[in-house]
Amino acid sequence: MTGSPKPTVLVTGGGGYIGSHAVLALRDAGWPVVVLDDESNSTGVLVPQGVPYIKGSIADRPLVAGLLREHGIGAIMHFAGSMLVAESVTDPLKYYRNNTLASHALLEEMIAAGVPHIVFSSTAAIYGAPERLPIEEGDPKLPINPYGASKWMTEQMLADAARVHDFNYAALRYFNVAGADPDLRAGQIGKTSTHIVKIATEAALAKRPHVDVFGTDYPTPDGSCVRDYIHVSDLAAAHVAALEQLIADPDENLVLNCGYGTGLSVIEVLDALDVVCQRKVPRAIGSRRPGDPPQLVASNRALVETLDWTPAHADIHQIISDALAWERKLKNGKPV
Ligand code: UDP
């Protein structure tokens, strides 16, 4: 994009892990940003100085309507939502409320205000336990938990609404997001740690006694689950590239898997941790975690072909060393 001024971007959930990295990527590229976050899984501490920050919910329609107008919002990046698979099974209605219904409210306000672009945080969980790899965007959407279902419903809502209303959208389907801003301006600080790279770095720093490997009896080469890990800063850069593309071609929507197209097993991730730490971080072989599909690997052909995006950190050792450096900065879960 040259010449035209960059519109102000509302980043919902911009205080959270991925949202805060998107805020950095937008700001680094010169976009004005406003953050709306309800602090359900963050505190605002990751929002850079000088960024207008509103504590509130995307489901608060008067609040959203007011800030879209007052800040002259020209695009939305929508990260706000709940994202724990296991919790979605025990509390499904929370997921349909926070992910599907709240997105519906945001979408109606966005359309009413005439905001022309939205980039939506979707997930590989919409594919469920896929039969073939790598997963292509057109493959069956058969989510196996309410988290995936709540996100898939939102994607369908976006597709249907974009046909008749004046906006275009990008649905970015994240595979396993990990790592931290290489300059350590942001990283993961969520109230609960469930993701393997976060847990592994906590174990490396003796914040927990060991890492559990959840199952070594899967039909995979070493028996542990295989995932496609993407560095959070590369993912954030993909959001900026997606927004640029939406603006460049307002008649097209984008539905893109976000991964590197490379599968790594849990054991390979932990071996990489040992290489980065130059010692063996204690691990314990445990039983399967319910609901884990054996393998999730993205085809990222569409991402690479459609967007002006080249990954800059596509190496599990870098992902782990950035996550580790960030984890070192945390005292009682807060950066110091
Ligand atoms: N995993 C593990 N030990 C942990 C956390 C996760 O073995 O303490 C495994 C998990 O079973 C899955 C993989 O690591 O096979 C990735 O899980 P994560 O929760 O990081 O992401 P998910 O793929 O569930 O979104």
Coordinates of C-alpha atoms and ligand atoms in Angstrom, one line a residue:
M1 CA 0.0 0.0 0.0
T2 CA 1.6 3.3 -1.1
G3 CA 0.1 6.7 -1.1
S4 CA -3.1 6.3 0.8
P5 CA -3.1 6.9 4.6
K6 CA -3.4 3.7 6.7
P7 CA -6.8 3.4 8.4
T8 CA -7.1 3.1 12.2
V9 CA -7.4 -0.6 13.2
L10 CA -9.5 -1.7 16.1
V11 CA -7.7 -4.8 17.7
T12 CA -10.2 -6.7 19.8
G13 CA -8.4 -8.9 22.3
G14 CA -5.3 -6.7 21.7
G15 CA -4.1 -7.2 25.3
G16 CA -3.8 -11.0 24.8
Y17 CA -1.1 -13.2 23.5
I18 CA -1.6 -13.1 19.7
G19 CA -3.5 -9.8 19.7
S20 CA -0.6 -8.0 21.4
H21 CA 1.8 -9.2 18.8
A22 CA -0.6 -8.0 16.1
V23 CA -0.6 -4.6 17.7
L24 CA 3.2 -4.5 17.6
A25 CA 3.2 -5.7 13.9
L26 CA 0.7 -3.0 13.0
R27 CA 2.5 -0.3 14.8
D28 CA 5.9 -1.3 13.4
A29 CA 4.3 -1.0 9.9
G30 CA 2.9 2.5 10.7
W31 CA -0.8 1.7 11.3
P32 CA -2.8 3.6 13.9
V33 CA -4.2 1.1 16.5
V34 CA -7.0 1.1 19.1
V35 CA -7.2 -1.8 21.5
L36 CA -10.5 -3.2 23.1
D37 CA -10.0 -6.0 25.6
D38 CA -12.1 -7.2 28.5
E39 CA -9.0 -8.5 30.4
S40 CA -10.6 -12.0 30.8
N41 CA -7.2 -13.5 30.0
S42 CA -4.9 -10.5 30.1
T43 CA -4.2 -7.3 32.0
G44 CA -3.4 -4.6 29.5
V45 CA 0.3 -4.8 30.4
L46 CA 1.2 -5.9 26.9
V47 CA -0.5 -2.9 25.2
P48 CA 2.3 -0.4 24.2
Q49 CA 2.4 3.1 25.6
G50 CA 0.5 5.6 23.5
V51 CA -2.1 3.1 22.1
P52 CA -5.7 4.0 23.0
Y53 CA -6.8 1.2 25.3
I54 CA -10.4 0.5 26.2
K55 CA -11.3 -2.1 28.8
G56 CA -14.6 -3.7 27.8
S57 CA -16.4 -6.4 25.9
I58 CA -17.0 -6.7 22.1
A59 CA -20.6 -7.7 23.1
D60 CA -21.2 -4.2 24.7
R61 CA -22.9 -2.7 21.7
P62 CA -23.1 0.9 22.8
L63 CA -19.4 0.8 23.7
V64 CA -18.4 -0.7 20.4
A65 CA -20.6 1.6 18.4
G66 CA -19.2 4.6 20.2
L67 CA -15.6 3.7 19.7
L68 CA -15.9 2.7 16.1
R69 CA -17.3 6.2 15.5
E70 CA -15.1 8.2 17.8
H71 CA -11.8 6.6 16.6
G72 CA -12.9 6.6 12.9
I73 CA -12.1 2.8 12.7
G74 CA -11.4 1.7 9.2
A75 CA -10.6 -2.0 9.9
I76 CA -11.0 -4.6 12.7
M77 CA -8.7 -7.3 13.7
H78 CA -10.8 -9.6 15.9
F79 CA -8.9 -11.7 18.4
A80 CA -11.2 -11.4 21.5
G81 CA -12.6 -14.8 22.5
S82 CA -12.2 -17.9 24.7
M83 CA -9.6 -20.4 23.5
L84 CA -9.2 -23.4 25.8
V85 CA -10.4 -26.6 24.1
A86 CA -10.8 -28.6 27.4
E87 CA -12.8 -25.7 29.0
S88 CA -15.0 -25.6 25.9
V89 CA -16.0 -29.2 26.5
T90 CA -17.0 -28.6 30.2
D91 CA -18.5 -25.1 29.6
P92 CA -19.8 -25.1 25.9
L93 CA -22.2 -22.2 26.3
K94 CA -19.4 -19.9 27.4
Y95 CA -17.7 -20.6 24.1
Y96 CA -20.8 -20.0 22.0
R97 CA -21.4 -16.8 24.0
N98 CA -17.9 -15.4 24.0
N99 CA -16.9 -16.6 20.5
T100 CA -20.0 -16.9 18.4
L101 CA -22.6 -14.6 19.9
A102 CA -20.1 -11.8 20.8
S103 CA -18.7 -12.0 17.3
H104 CA -22.2 -11.6 16.0
A105 CA -22.7 -8.4 18.0
L106 CA -19.4 -7.0 16.9
L107 CA -20.2 -7.8 13.3
E108 CA -23.6 -6.1 13.4
E109 CA -22.0 -3.0 14.9
M110 CA -19.2 -3.1 12.3
I111 CA -21.7 -3.3 9.5
A112 CA -23.8 -0.5 11.0
A113 CA -20.8 1.7 11.3
G114 CA -19.7 0.9 7.7
V115 CA -16.3 -0.6 8.7
P116 CA -15.1 -2.2 5.4
H117 CA -12.6 -4.9 6.6
I118 CA -12.2 -7.5 9.3
V119 CA -9.5 -10.0 10.0
F120 CA -10.8 -12.9 12.1
S121 CA -8.9 -15.2 14.4
S122 CA -9.9 -18.7 13.4
T123 CA -8.4 -22.0 14.2
A124 CA -7.3 -25.4 12.9
A125 CA -9.7 -26.9 15.4
I126 CA -12.5 -26.3 12.9
Y127 CA -11.1 -29.3 10.9
G128 CA -11.5 -31.7 13.9
A129 CA -9.4 -34.9 13.4
P130 CA -8.6 -34.7 9.7
E131 CA -8.3 -37.8 7.5
R132 CA -5.6 -36.4 5.3
L133 CA -2.5 -34.2 5.7
P134 CA -1.5 -31.5 5.0
I135 CA -4.9 -29.9 5.6
E136 CA -6.2 -27.8 2.8
E137 CA -8.7 -24.9 3.4
G138 CA -11.4 -26.7 1.5
D139 CA -11.2 -29.9 3.6
P140 CA -14.2 -31.0 5.7
K141 CA -15.0 -28.8 8.7
L142 CA -15.9 -31.4 11.4
P143 CA -14.9 -29.8 14.7
I144 CA -14.7 -32.2 17.6
N145 CA -15.1 -29.7 20.4
P146 CA -17.3 -26.6 21.1
Y147 CA -14.2 -24.3 20.7
G148 CA -13.8 -25.4 17.1
A149 CA -17.5 -25.3 16.5
S150 CA -17.9 -21.8 17.9
K151 CA -15.2 -20.5 15.6
W152 CA -16.5 -22.3 12.5
M153 CA -20.0 -20.8 13.2
T154 CA -18.3 -17.4 13.2
E155 CA -16.6 -18.1 9.9
Q156 CA -19.9 -19.1 8.4
M157 CA -21.5 -16.0 9.7
L158 CA -18.8 -13.8 8.1
A159 CA -19.1 -15.6 4.8
D160 CA -22.9 -15.2 4.7
A161 CA -22.9 -11.6 5.8
A162 CA -20.1 -10.6 3.5
R163 CA -22.2 -11.7 0.5
V164 CA -24.9 -9.1 1.3
H165 CA -23.1 -6.4 3.3
D166 CA -20.4 -4.0 2.3
F167 CA -17.3 -5.5 3.8
N168 CA -14.7 -8.2 3.1
Y169 CA -13.0 -10.5 5.6
A170 CA -10.0 -12.7 6.2
A171 CA -10.4 -15.8 8.3
L172 CA -7.0 -16.9 9.4
R173 CA -6.9 -20.5 10.7
Y174 CA -4.1 -20.8 13.2
F175 CA -2.3 -24.0 13.8
N176 CA 0.0 -24.1 16.9
V177 CA 1.1 -20.6 17.8
A178 CA 4.2 -20.3 20.0
G179 CA 7.2 -18.1 20.8
A180 CA 7.4 -14.5 21.7
D181 CA 8.4 -11.1 20.2
P182 CA 12.1 -11.5 19.5
D183 CA 12.6 -8.0 21.1
L184 CA 10.7 -9.2 24.1
R185 CA 8.0 -6.5 23.9
A186 CA 5.3 -9.2 24.3
G187 CA 4.9 -12.9 24.9
Q188 CA 2.5 -15.3 26.6
I189 CA 1.2 -14.3 30.0
G190 CA -2.2 -16.0 30.1
K191 CA -3.7 -16.9 33.4
T192 CA -3.5 -20.6 32.6
S193 CA -0.7 -22.4 30.8
T194 CA -1.9 -25.3 28.7
H195 CA 0.2 -25.1 25.5
I196 CA 3.3 -27.3 25.2
V197 CA 5.9 -24.6 24.4
K198 CA 4.8 -22.4 27.3
I199 CA 4.8 -25.4 29.7
A200 CA 8.1 -26.6 28.4
T201 CA 9.8 -23.3 29.0
E202 CA 8.3 -23.1 32.5
A203 CA 9.8 -26.6 33.2
A204 CA 13.2 -25.4 31.7
L205 CA 13.2 -22.6 34.3
A206 CA 12.2 -24.9 37.1
K207 CA 8.8 -23.1 37.5
R208 CA 7.3 -26.6 37.3
P209 CA 9.1 -30.0 38.0
H210 CA 8.8 -31.5 34.5
V211 CA 6.8 -31.6 31.2
D212 CA 4.3 -34.3 30.7
V213 CA 4.2 -35.9 27.3
F214 CA 0.5 -36.6 26.7
G215 CA 0.6 -39.9 25.0
T216 CA 3.2 -41.9 23.1
D217 CA 0.8 -44.4 21.6
Y218 CA -0.5 -42.4 18.7
P219 CA -0.2 -43.6 15.1
T220 CA 2.7 -41.2 14.4
P221 CA 6.4 -41.9 13.8
D222 CA 7.5 -41.6 17.5
G223 CA 4.0 -42.1 19.0
S224 CA 3.5 -38.5 20.3
C225 CA 1.2 -36.0 18.6
V226 CA 2.3 -34.0 15.6
R227 CA 1.6 -30.3 15.3
D228 CA 2.5 -27.4 13.0
Y229 CA 4.1 -24.7 15.2
I230 CA 4.2 -21.1 13.9
H231 CA 6.1 -18.3 15.5
V232 CA 3.7 -15.7 16.9
S233 CA 5.5 -12.8 15.2
D234 CA 5.2 -14.5 11.8
L235 CA 1.5 -15.0 12.5
A236 CA 1.1 -11.4 13.4
A237 CA 2.9 -10.4 10.2
A238 CA 0.4 -12.6 8.3
H239 CA -2.4 -10.5 9.8
V240 CA -1.0 -7.3 8.6
A241 CA -0.4 -8.8 5.1
A242 CA -4.0 -10.1 5.1
L243 CA -5.3 -6.6 6.0
E244 CA -3.3 -5.1 3.2
Q245 CA -4.7 -7.6 0.8
L246 CA -8.3 -7.0 1.9
I247 CA -7.8 -3.3 1.3
A248 CA -6.1 -3.9 -2.1
D249 CA -8.9 -6.2 -3.3
P250 CA -12.2 -5.3 -1.5
D251 CA -14.2 -7.8 -3.6
E252 CA -12.3 -10.8 -2.3
N253 CA -12.3 -12.6 1.0
L254 CA -9.5 -14.6 2.3
V255 CA -9.6 -18.0 4.1
L256 CA -6.1 -19.1 4.9
N257 CA -4.4 -21.7 7.0
C258 CA -1.6 -20.3 9.1
G259 CA 1.3 -22.7 9.7
Y260 CA 4.6 -23.5 8.2
G261 CA 3.4 -26.8 6.6
T262 CA 5.9 -28.7 8.8
G263 CA 4.9 -31.2 11.4
L264 CA 6.8 -31.7 14.7
S265 CA 6.0 -34.3 17.4
V266 CA 5.8 -33.4 21.1
I267 CA 9.0 -35.4 21.6
E268 CA 10.8 -33.4 18.8
V269 CA 9.7 -30.1 20.4
L270 CA 11.1 -31.3 23.8
D271 CA 14.3 -32.5 22.1
A272 CA 14.6 -29.0 20.6
L273 CA 14.1 -27.5 24.1
D274 CA 17.0 -29.6 25.3
V275 CA 19.2 -28.4 22.5
V276 CA 18.3 -24.7 23.3
C277 CA 18.9 -25.3 27.0
Q278 CA 21.9 -27.5 26.5
R279 CA 20.7 -29.9 29.0
K280 CA 17.9 -32.4 29.5
V281 CA 14.7 -30.7 30.8
P282 CA 12.8 -33.4 32.8
R283 CA 9.9 -35.0 31.0
A284 CA 7.5 -37.6 32.0
I285 CA 5.6 -39.9 29.6
G286 CA 1.9 -39.6 30.5
S287 CA -1.4 -40.8 29.0
R288 CA -3.3 -39.2 26.2
R289 CA -5.2 -35.9 26.8
P290 CA -8.8 -36.4 25.8
G291 CA -9.7 -34.7 22.5
D292 CA -6.2 -34.4 21.0
P293 CA -6.1 -35.4 17.3
P294 CA -2.9 -37.3 16.4
Q295 CA -1.7 -35.0 13.7
L296 CA -2.5 -31.4 12.5
V297 CA -0.3 -30.0 9.7
A298 CA -1.3 -27.1 7.5
S299 CA -1.0 -26.8 3.8
N300 CA 0.1 -23.1 3.7
R301 CA 0.2 -22.9 -0.1
A302 CA -2.7 -20.5 -0.2
L303 CA -1.1 -18.3 2.5
V304 CA 2.2 -18.1 0.7
E305 CA 0.7 -17.6 -2.7
T306 CA -2.0 -15.1 -1.7
L307 CA -0.2 -12.8 0.7
D308 CA 2.9 -10.7 0.6
W309 CA 4.3 -12.8 3.5
T310 CA 7.5 -14.7 4.1
P311 CA 8.1 -16.3 7.5
A312 CA 11.1 -14.8 9.3
H313 CA 11.3 -17.2 12.3
A314 CA 10.4 -20.6 10.9
D315 CA 12.6 -22.7 13.2
I316 CA 11.4 -24.5 16.3
H317 CA 14.7 -23.6 18.1
Q318 CA 14.1 -19.9 17.6
I319 CA 10.4 -20.3 18.7
I320 CA 11.6 -22.0 21.9
S321 CA 14.5 -19.6 22.6
D322 CA 12.2 -16.6 22.2
A323 CA 9.6 -18.2 24.4
L324 CA 12.3 -19.0 26.9
A325 CA 13.7 -15.5 26.9
W326 CA 10.2 -14.1 27.5
E327 CA 9.5 -16.7 30.3
R328 CA 12.7 -15.5 32.0
K329 CA 11.2 -12.0 32.1
L330 CA 8.1 -13.1 34.0
K331 CA 7.8 -12.9 37.8
N332 CA 4.6 -14.2 39.2
G333 CA 3.2 -14.3 35.6
K334 CA 4.0 -10.6 34.9
P335 CA 6.9 -9.2 32.8
V336 CA 9.5 -7.3 34.8
Ligands
UDP1 N1 1.0 -31.5 25.2 C1 1.8 -32.3 26.0 N2 2.1 -31.9 27.3 C2 1.6 -30.7 27.7 C3 0.8 -29.9 26.9 C4 0.5 -30.3 25.6 O1 2.2 -33.4 25.6 O2 1.9 -30.3 28.9 C5 0.7 -32.0 23.8 C6 -0.8 -32.1 23.5 O3 -1.3 -33.3 23.9 C7 -0.7 -32.0 22.0 C8 0.5 -31.1 21.7 O4 1.3 -31.1 22.9 O5 -0.5 -33.2 21.4 C9 0.1 -29.6 21.5 O6 -0.8 -29.2 22.5 P1 -1.1 -27.7 22.8 O7 -2.0 -27.7 24.0 O8 0.2 -26.9 22.9 O9 -1.9 -27.2 21.5 P2 -3.2 -27.8 20.8 O10 -2.6 -28.6 19.6 O11 -4.0 -28.6 21.8 O12 -3.9 -26.6 20.3

